[in-house]
């Protein structure tokens, strides 16, 4: 059997004439990377059913994938034949030093197989599998970038343009890496790349070469930015009047980034104003005043960012009322079986509406430019929607004729006050242009919130909606995060998914369950996540922020704190909490701690505190909470640790102050280690002191004895 070889400096791919990939060798080591006995063809084609009359009569009429059966190579093109279906695919390829690309050019269709009476576009292809390789398991699999890798070698099937659908299928000893072109997105011109390289650094070098050659966003270069692990101060109410106050708190916490929610400078009415990126009255000087404000943020040493929901259109915007824009996403259409006048009445339709939404906030139908809601529908003829309310969301009531289309709106499940953008229209580009007007006032990073609010196929529209906005911006953001990720946005998101708000009493548990669980997965994608968002509350404690930011530090990741000026003003321990964050942010900037220390910080459940020791240096120590501290005194907290032959208790009152008596003698009480000794009253049965802001109690006793003393302590 004839064989074809595709080779560059890193790999040699051998494919038989039968379209089976026989071998993929990493040349520097000579290692075979494929699971060779699986005999998976390199290509396949999928149809909704057989269309040729003779084939239709023999085989099942269902969605079917037909595997490649034969290939031939002519110059830089591969001609692909398939089992059963009578046409060829033409795949062009290009071999470069660091990668190889495969691009679907089109199909060759013999005229005799589709007679003239078949009036259809040929061939009837729904999907074309552009590449599929059974790659042996290695230590790591990056699900986002679609790479199997370890320190010795890596194999990656990567999208070479946004239209390539990249995925993998896990098997016992191997993983099939795939690239697919879909008709609903694009067939001809869809391109994917095969990268085979060494470990992490050589692999990323190869990806960087591909990104530069193909004009893609530079995901590798952006991940090298030393600022990417610095944390974010988030606000939804910053304006010129309170700017100085926000800057004060941001600097107290040592933050590098300040993220402004769109409601800071755009119309403010919850999700209902998504899509309206005009400048509101909070900035009476308009875009120019926004520019001045952003310049003041930069002058204070912070980098301003713009947080928006680019795929959501709010119910209060011009795109919804008074005439609903036809470019908004819909999820089902119904033909009117009878005309509708201006008064509310049942809506008779030709199709069975059994799949129409029934959640009370998502029963929204557009007829022309009018929105209506319904209470229910019948699933037996005559089909009708009943309990109709006309002119929903202040749209204009109009009459509608028989045969008009009632389209069910794709109302967001998050609050049901927005509708998703129809990604197959030009509306996303229009919204991107409006976002760019705001961003170009001086913002330098962005957060793509609501990214999951796209239409299927999500693996295409989630990243491409972001990409369409990104291309409108006047400058490349130094940091991009998003609330949802899929393969292609690895190139333009250099961090992903800040986790949503966790309540104080569940904070540590939820941090372990979610961001701490995702962090090692993100590391396999050469990426970091955001351990925030952390809403600052009146019951926020220093230990939960220290726990969260120390775990993030272990994974070279950041946190985002959601600021509340009211809570800051009311919280007596705001200074302590922001000092915790400042220390860890400073340690990030200094790149402190060894790999072994970082490994300790990655463990869930373990807790560490960052001290400033007697010499003025940062010192990392594990510490432990004291259960039942101060005999259960209200809002009194204590953690213990050992160092330099002494046992310590870090104590504080989270909402005020308290006089306590501790059965302990010979103790030292300090605001900070080595300075600011606090008064202690010695009594016959122990010591009495005032607990308010964070302070350290120490004695030359065992840690168990310190724990026992703190537990037996009482509030005077």
CSV table of N, CA and C in Angstrom, one decimal, residues 229 325 468 493 515 520 545 606:
chain,number,residue,atom,x,y,z
A,229,UNK,N,-0.6,38.2,37.2
A,229,UNK,CA,-1.1,37.6,38.5
A,229,UNK,C,-1.4,38.6,39.5
A,325,UNK,N,-35.7,44.9,17.8
A,325,UNK,CA,-34.8,44.7,16.7
A,325,UNK,C,-34.8,43.2,16.2
A,468,UNK,N,-15.0,39.4,17.8
A,468,UNK,CA,-15.6,40.5,17.0
A,468,UNK,C,-15.6,41.8,17.8
A,493,UNK,N,-7.9,35.5,25.3
A,493,UNK,CA,-8.1,35.5,26.8
A,493,UNK,C,-6.8,35.0,27.4
A,515,UNK,N,-12.7,27.3,42.4
A,515,UNK,CA,-11.4,27.8,41.8
A,515,UNK,C,-10.2,27.0,42.1
A,520,UNK,N,-5.5,23.6,38.7
A,520,UNK,CA,-4.6,22.7,38.0
A,520,UNK,C,-5.0,22.4,36.6
A,545,UNK,N,-10.0,36.2,53.4
A,545,UNK,CA,-9.3,36.9,52.3
A,545,UNK,C,-7.8,36.3,52.3
A,606,UNK,N,-5.4,23.8,54.1
A,606,UNK,CA,-4.3,24.4,54.7
A,606,UNK,C,-4.4,25.9,54.7
